[in-house]
Each structure stands twice: as C-alpha cells, then as structure tokens.
Coordinates of C-alpha atoms in Angstrom, one line a residue:
Chain U
M1 CA 105.6 93.6 440.2
R2 CA 105.2 92.8 444.3
K3 CA 109.1 92.1 444.6
L4 CA 109.7 95.7 443.1
L5 CA 107.1 97.5 445.5
F6 CA 108.9 95.6 448.3
F7 CA 112.3 97.4 447.2
I8 CA 110.7 100.7 447.2
P9 CA 111.3 101.7 450.7
F10 CA 115.0 100.6 450.1
I11 CA 115.6 102.8 447.1
M12 CA 114.4 105.7 449.0
F13 CA 116.4 105.2 452.3
V14 CA 119.3 104.6 449.8
A15 CA 118.5 108.1 447.9
L16 CA 117.9 110.1 451.0
S17 CA 121.3 108.8 452.5
V18 CA 123.1 109.8 449.4
F19 CA 121.3 113.1 449.4
L20 CA 122.4 113.8 453.0
F21 CA 125.6 112.2 453.0
S22 CA 126.5 114.7 449.9
G23 CA 125.2 117.5 452.3
L24 CA 127.9 116.9 454.8
F25 CA 130.7 118.0 452.4
S26 CA 128.9 121.0 450.9
D27 CA 129.8 124.4 452.0
P28 CA 126.7 126.7 452.9
R29 CA 128.8 129.7 452.4
Q30 CA 129.2 129.1 448.7
L31 CA 126.5 130.7 447.4
D32 CA 125.9 131.7 443.9
S33 CA 126.3 135.3 443.4
A34 CA 123.2 137.2 442.3
L35 CA 125.0 139.6 440.1
M36 CA 126.9 136.6 437.9
E37 CA 127.0 137.8 434.3
R38 CA 126.1 141.2 435.5
Q39 CA 127.9 144.8 435.0
V40 CA 129.7 145.5 438.5
P41 CA 127.5 147.8 439.9
K42 CA 128.0 152.0 439.5
F43 CA 130.4 153.4 442.0
Q44 CA 132.3 156.5 443.1
L45 CA 134.8 155.3 445.6
P46 CA 138.3 157.3 446.6
D47 CA 141.6 155.4 446.4
L48 CA 142.9 154.2 449.5
M49 CA 146.4 155.7 449.1
Q50 CA 145.5 158.5 447.3
P51 CA 141.9 159.8 448.5
S52 CA 141.5 162.5 446.2
K53 CA 141.7 160.1 443.0
I54 CA 137.9 159.1 442.7
W55 CA 137.6 155.8 441.0
T56 CA 134.3 154.8 438.9
A57 CA 133.3 151.4 437.5
A58 CA 133.9 152.7 433.9
E59 CA 137.6 153.4 434.7
L60 CA 138.1 149.6 435.4
K61 CA 137.1 148.3 432.4
G62 CA 139.8 147.3 429.6
Q63 CA 141.4 144.3 430.8
P64 CA 139.9 141.4 433.1
Y65 CA 140.9 141.7 437.0
F66 CA 139.9 140.2 440.3
L67 CA 138.2 142.3 442.6
N68 CA 139.2 141.1 446.2
V69 CA 136.9 142.5 449.2
W70 CA 139.4 142.6 452.2
G71 CA 140.3 144.5 455.5
T72 CA 143.5 144.2 458.0
W73 CA 140.8 143.4 460.6
C74 CA 140.1 139.9 458.8
P75 CA 143.0 137.3 459.8
T76 CA 141.9 135.1 456.5
C77 CA 142.5 138.1 454.2
N78 CA 145.9 138.7 455.7
A79 CA 146.4 134.8 455.1
E80 CA 145.9 135.1 451.4
L81 CA 147.8 138.0 450.8
G82 CA 151.1 136.4 450.6
F83 CA 149.3 133.9 447.4
L84 CA 147.8 136.7 445.9
T85 CA 151.1 138.5 445.8
E86 CA 152.6 135.7 444.1
L87 CA 149.7 135.8 441.6
R88 CA 150.2 139.6 441.1
Q89 CA 154.0 138.8 440.3
Q90 CA 152.8 136.2 437.5
G91 CA 150.7 139.2 436.1
V92 CA 147.4 138.8 437.3
R93 CA 145.8 141.7 437.5
I94 CA 144.1 142.2 441.5
V95 CA 142.3 145.5 442.5
G96 CA 141.7 145.8 446.0
L97 CA 138.1 147.1 447.7
Y98 CA 139.0 147.7 451.3
Y99 CA 136.1 146.7 453.6
V100 CA 135.7 149.6 456.5
Q101 CA 133.8 148.1 459.5
P102 CA 131.2 150.2 461.0
L103 CA 132.5 152.4 463.7
D104 CA 130.5 153.2 466.7
A105 CA 130.5 157.0 467.4
A106 CA 129.3 155.9 470.9
F107 CA 132.9 154.8 471.8
G108 CA 134.4 157.9 470.2
E109 CA 135.3 155.9 466.8
T110 CA 135.9 157.9 463.8
F111 CA 137.0 157.2 460.3
D112 CA 140.5 158.0 459.8
I113 CA 141.8 157.9 456.5
N114 CA 145.4 158.4 457.6
A115 CA 145.7 155.8 460.2
L116 CA 144.0 153.5 457.7
Q117 CA 146.5 154.0 455.5
Q118 CA 149.4 153.6 457.7
E119 CA 147.9 150.5 458.8
V120 CA 147.2 148.9 455.2
Q121 CA 150.8 150.2 454.2
K122 CA 152.3 148.4 457.4
K123 CA 150.2 144.7 456.8
L124 CA 151.1 145.0 452.9
A125 CA 154.6 145.6 453.7
E126 CA 154.7 142.6 455.8
Q127 CA 152.6 140.1 454.0
G128 CA 153.0 141.5 450.3
D129 CA 151.2 143.7 448.2
P130 CA 148.8 141.9 445.6
Y131 CA 146.8 145.0 444.7
Q132 CA 147.3 147.4 441.7
F133 CA 145.2 150.0 443.8
N134 CA 142.6 149.8 446.5
L135 CA 139.3 151.4 446.5
V136 CA 138.1 152.3 450.3
D137 CA 134.5 151.7 450.9
E138 CA 134.0 153.6 454.1
H139 CA 130.2 153.4 453.8
R140 CA 130.3 149.8 452.3
T141 CA 128.2 151.0 449.2
L142 CA 129.8 148.8 446.7
I143 CA 130.2 146.0 449.0
F144 CA 126.3 146.0 449.7
D145 CA 125.5 146.4 446.0
L146 CA 127.9 143.3 445.1
G147 CA 126.1 141.4 447.8
V148 CA 129.3 140.6 449.9
S149 CA 128.4 138.9 453.0
G150 CA 131.9 139.2 454.6
A151 CA 135.5 139.2 453.8
P152 CA 137.4 138.0 452.0
E153 CA 135.5 137.6 448.7
T154 CA 136.5 138.0 445.6
F155 CA 134.8 138.6 441.9
L156 CA 136.0 138.0 438.6
V157 CA 135.6 140.7 436.4
D158 CA 136.0 140.7 432.6
A159 CA 137.1 143.7 430.2
D160 CA 133.7 144.8 429.9
G161 CA 133.2 145.1 433.6
V162 CA 131.0 142.0 433.7
I163 CA 131.2 139.7 436.8
R164 CA 132.5 136.4 435.7
A165 CA 133.0 134.1 438.9
H166 CA 132.5 134.7 442.5
H167 CA 134.5 133.2 445.2
V168 CA 133.8 133.3 448.9
G169 CA 136.7 132.9 451.5
D170 CA 140.3 132.9 450.8
I171 CA 142.2 131.8 447.4
N172 CA 144.9 129.6 448.0
P173 CA 146.9 127.1 445.7
Q174 CA 144.3 124.3 446.1
N175 CA 141.5 126.3 444.9
W176 CA 143.2 128.5 442.6
P177 CA 143.5 126.5 439.6
E178 CA 139.6 126.7 438.9
L179 CA 139.8 130.3 438.9
A180 CA 142.9 130.6 436.9
Q181 CA 141.1 129.0 434.2
A182 CA 138.1 131.0 434.2
Y183 CA 140.8 134.2 434.3
Q184 CA 143.0 132.7 431.4
Q185 CA 140.0 132.3 429.4
L186 CA 139.1 136.1 429.8
V187 CA 142.8 137.1 429.1
R188 CA 143.1 135.2 425.9
K189 CA 139.7 136.9 424.1
Chain S
M1 CA 109.9 144.3 502.4
R2 CA 109.4 141.3 500.0
L3 CA 107.0 143.0 498.1
I4 CA 109.5 145.5 497.6
T5 CA 112.4 143.4 496.5
M6 CA 109.8 141.4 493.8
L7 CA 108.8 144.8 492.2
L8 CA 112.4 145.7 492.1
C9 CA 113.2 142.8 490.3
F10 CA 110.7 143.2 488.0
V11 CA 111.7 146.8 487.3
W12 CA 115.2 145.4 486.7
C13 CA 114.0 143.1 483.9
L14 CA 112.2 146.0 482.2
Q15 CA 115.6 147.2 481.1
L16 CA 116.1 144.2 478.9
W17 CA 113.6 145.2 476.7
A18 CA 115.6 148.6 475.9
T19 CA 118.6 146.9 474.3
E20 CA 116.7 146.8 470.9
E21 CA 117.5 149.5 468.2
I22 CA 115.4 152.3 468.6
L23 CA 114.4 153.6 465.3
P24 CA 112.2 156.5 465.0
F25 CA 109.0 156.1 462.7
S26 CA 106.1 158.4 461.9
D27 CA 104.0 156.0 460.6
P28 CA 102.8 153.0 462.5
T29 CA 102.4 150.9 459.3
Q30 CA 106.0 151.5 458.1
Q31 CA 107.3 150.4 461.7
A32 CA 105.1 147.3 461.3
L33 CA 106.4 146.6 458.0
F34 CA 109.9 147.3 459.1
R35 CA 109.4 144.6 461.8
E36 CA 108.1 142.3 459.3
L37 CA 110.9 142.5 456.5
T38 CA 113.5 142.3 459.1
H39 CA 112.0 139.2 460.6
E40 CA 111.4 137.5 457.0
L41 CA 114.8 138.7 455.5
R42 CA 117.5 136.4 456.4
C43 CA 121.5 137.3 457.1
P44 CA 123.8 135.9 454.6
K45 CA 126.8 135.8 456.8
C46 CA 125.2 134.0 460.0
Q47 CA 122.7 131.6 458.1
N48 CA 119.5 130.5 459.6
Q49 CA 119.4 134.1 461.4
N50 CA 116.9 136.8 460.4
I51 CA 118.4 140.3 460.1
A52 CA 116.6 141.3 462.9
D53 CA 118.4 138.3 465.0
S54 CA 121.7 139.0 463.8
H55 CA 124.6 141.4 464.6
A56 CA 127.0 140.8 461.8
V57 CA 128.1 143.8 460.0
V58 CA 126.1 142.5 456.7
A59 CA 122.8 142.3 458.7
V60 CA 123.2 146.1 460.3
D61 CA 123.5 147.3 456.8
M62 CA 120.7 145.3 455.5
R63 CA 118.8 146.5 458.5
R64 CA 119.9 150.4 458.1
K65 CA 118.9 149.9 454.1
T66 CA 115.5 148.2 455.2
Y67 CA 114.8 151.4 457.4
E68 CA 116.0 153.6 454.6
L69 CA 113.7 152.0 451.7
V70 CA 110.6 151.5 454.2
Q71 CA 111.0 155.3 455.2
Q72 CA 111.4 156.4 451.5
G73 CA 107.7 154.9 451.1
Q74 CA 108.7 151.4 449.3
N75 CA 106.3 148.4 449.9
K76 CA 107.3 144.9 451.0
D77 CA 108.0 143.5 447.3
Q78 CA 110.2 146.5 446.3
V79 CA 112.3 146.1 449.8
I80 CA 112.7 142.4 449.0
D81 CA 113.5 142.6 445.5
Y82 CA 116.0 145.3 446.2
M83 CA 117.9 142.9 448.4
K84 CA 117.2 139.8 446.3
T85 CA 119.3 141.5 443.2
R86 CA 122.2 142.0 445.5
Y87 CA 122.2 139.2 448.0
G88 CA 120.1 136.7 445.6
D89 CA 117.0 134.6 446.4
F90 CA 118.8 133.1 449.5
V91 CA 118.4 136.2 451.6
H92 CA 114.3 136.0 451.7
Y93 CA 113.1 133.0 453.8
K94 CA 110.3 132.3 451.2
P95 CA 111.9 130.4 448.4
P96 CA 110.3 131.7 444.7
V97 CA 108.5 129.0 442.7
Q98 CA 111.0 127.8 440.2
W99 CA 111.9 124.8 438.3
S100 CA 114.4 124.3 440.9
T101 CA 112.2 124.5 443.9
I102 CA 109.0 123.2 442.7
W103 CA 109.4 120.1 444.4
L104 CA 109.0 121.6 447.7
W105 CA 105.3 122.0 446.8
L106 CA 105.2 119.2 444.4
L107 CA 106.9 116.3 446.6
P108 CA 104.5 116.6 449.6
A109 CA 101.6 116.7 447.4
L110 CA 102.7 113.9 445.5
L111 CA 103.1 112.0 448.5
L112 CA 100.0 112.8 449.9
F113 CA 98.4 111.7 446.4
G114 CA 100.7 108.4 446.5
M115 CA 99.5 107.6 450.0
L116 CA 95.7 108.0 449.3
I117 CA 95.9 105.9 446.1
F118 CA 97.6 103.2 448.5
V119 CA 95.0 103.4 450.8
L120 CA 92.2 103.3 448.4
Q121 CA 93.7 100.4 446.6
K122 CA 94.5 98.8 450.1
N123 CA 90.9 99.0 450.9
R124 CA 89.1 97.9 447.7
Q125 CA 91.9 94.7 447.8
Q126 CA 90.2 93.8 451.2
Q127 CA 86.6 94.5 450.1
T128 CA 87.3 92.0 447.0
S129 CA 88.9 89.6 449.3
V130 CA 85.9 89.5 451.6
I131 CA 83.3 88.8 449.0
E132 CA 85.6 86.3 447.4
T133 CA 85.9 84.4 450.6
E134 CA 82.0 84.3 450.9
P135 CA 81.1 81.2 449.1
S136 CA 83.7 78.9 450.7
S137 CA 82.8 75.3 451.7
L138 CA 82.4 76.4 455.2
D139 CA 79.7 78.6 454.1
A140 CA 78.2 76.1 452.0
E141 CA 78.3 73.7 454.8
L142 CA 76.6 76.1 457.1
Q143 CA 73.9 77.2 454.6
A144 CA 73.2 73.6 453.9
M145 CA 72.7 73.3 457.8
I146 CA 70.5 76.3 457.9
D147 CA 68.6 74.8 455.0
E148 CA 68.0 71.7 456.8
V149 CA 66.9 73.4 460.1
A150 CA 64.5 75.6 457.9
T151 CA 63.1 72.5 456.0
K152 CA 62.1 70.6 459.6
P153 CA 61.3 73.4 461.5
D154 CA 59.0 71.0 463.9
T155 CA 61.8 68.6 465.0
V156 CA 64.1 71.0 466.0
A157 CA 61.5 72.9 468.2
G158 CA 60.4 69.5 469.6
D159 CA 64.3 68.5 470.2
K160 CA 64.2 71.9 472.7
K161 CA 61.3 70.7 474.6
P162 CA 61.6 68.3 477.5

C-alpha cells in the first residue's frame, strides 16, 4: 500500500506529460462545427456569374455536395483550387461560397460585381474551376450563419441539406481520403 | 515653456482613446451590455482574443451582429445563444457545465478534498504516534526517578543544603 502511494506522483506526472504531449500535435483551428447534423441555414444568395439568379437552400438539395468557402484574396484557397478541380473531374460536386471581405467606404471601396466576376474568372482560368457554380455572399450572412471563421472552410452537405462534415483549412491529397469516405457513403445512399 | 510642452504631450496622448470604434447608443445599459458581451465573446479566428480586441473579419462581423442584437433589445443570454448556435460553445469564454467539462469544476474540488483527507490523516498519525511513544522505557525510568524522589523528599532537600 505504501509503495503504491509512492508511485502516485510518478503516475500523475506521466499522465500530465501524455496530455501535454498530445496537445503539441492538436490543431486548435479544428473546431467542431456547431451546425453538425443540422440543416444548412436558410439563405437567398445571388449566383456570382449571373447575379439575377438567386439560390436558396432548398434548391441545393437532391444530391450531396461540398460547400467550399473561398475567395481570390485567400492564398490557401487558391492553392487548393487545383486539387478540387481534379475532384470535380472525378465527379465530386462542389459548390463555391464566395467570401467577400469587408469593404471600407472611407477608402472609397465599393462592391463591384463586374470587377469581382473578372477577377474570379481569371483566377479559375489559371488554377482550374472546381465549382458547379458560386454563391456570392456580399454581407457574409450565410457565412456568419454557418459559423465560418475564415477561408478556406468546407462543409459536406447530404441530399437532404444536412451538414455531415466540416473541414477547416485546405483540402489536399493527405486529408482527402477521410472526406472522400464520408462523401461516398452519402452518394451510395 | 516646459509646462506647455508637457501639456501638449498629454493632449497628444488623448487622441489614442479616440481610435476605438464609435457606436451610438441611446441607452447606457445597452452600451454597458455591448461592452460586456464584446469582452466575453471569443474570436474564433484569433483564438485567445475577445471580439472587442480582434480585427479579424469574423470578429468585426460578430461585433456588428452583437451591436445589432443589443439594439434590438435582446438580453445577454439571448445574444450568447445566438453566437453559440453558429460558432459553438468555443465562442464564449465561460464553458457550459457538461459531462466533458465537469472536470473543470470537479478536479479542483477533488484535489482540495484529497489534500484535506491527507492532512487530517497525517495529523491523526502524528497524534497517535505521540501517545504511543509516551510509555517507553525512558519514560518509565524517568517516572521511577520521580517516584524515588517523591518518596524521600527530606534527603533530596537535605542534599541541597550546605
């Protein structure tokens, strides 16, 4: 019994070490989305290329898709465009949600959809176009409702419009298999 | 002249206070609530900064939304719930009491309890050990000496006399 007591501090030390050591490799950005297993919030957002077309949450239902939050101003998003384009060629459905950064009226910045269209077209021509279409969220309303903290972020949505997976950061060949498995499961349903 | 320069320096510093965003409030309690909320809500992007402190786009948006909701007359819990349904429990500095977080409260209490038990047990051990050592051979010897002196008090007293 006394010997056991003697080892208690040692055991506590080892437990603490393991806990802190595992913390070295955890990614603090990987937070569970509060919207997991919940419906995509209601929205009404224009198509980036044809602003007269207004998309709603209901219209996107029917088949599973990835909702990819991105912007040309975001280097990591640009880096993943190539890989996402490969995925599109394999038949993966990806919808873009364009993250418009806040504009400062004091500096004479105004939202110009035409300039944005040109910029996006140029970028997608360079890097590849993985998107079926893009929603443009000028005031970041859907982005806010989705709890997006930055770009890129990707949500996997099933055919009923329920969010099934959430990924922060770029999608690349290393982390794709896990998402691919989740996607294939939804497709097979 | 020196006084004037010093005063000028002071006036110069005053400008720094003006850098904070100026939002109009008609109700001072709402203003206080807004201040409280922006200091308690956590920026999901620049973690470990509150939204009052952060310049990340998401923090700016959260601040604006907080302002909007407070202006609508929502109370503190309503605003926090609004943020939590979007950004999760992470977004509030005070974690909710759940099975996964119960240890935050339980562990210090358990530790304190354990230490209390330890101290009490140690105390009792010491007390019992003191009682145990009393009737030792040395004590018996001492008692014998005392008894010896007590039975013949005259001789002892006489010894001390010159």
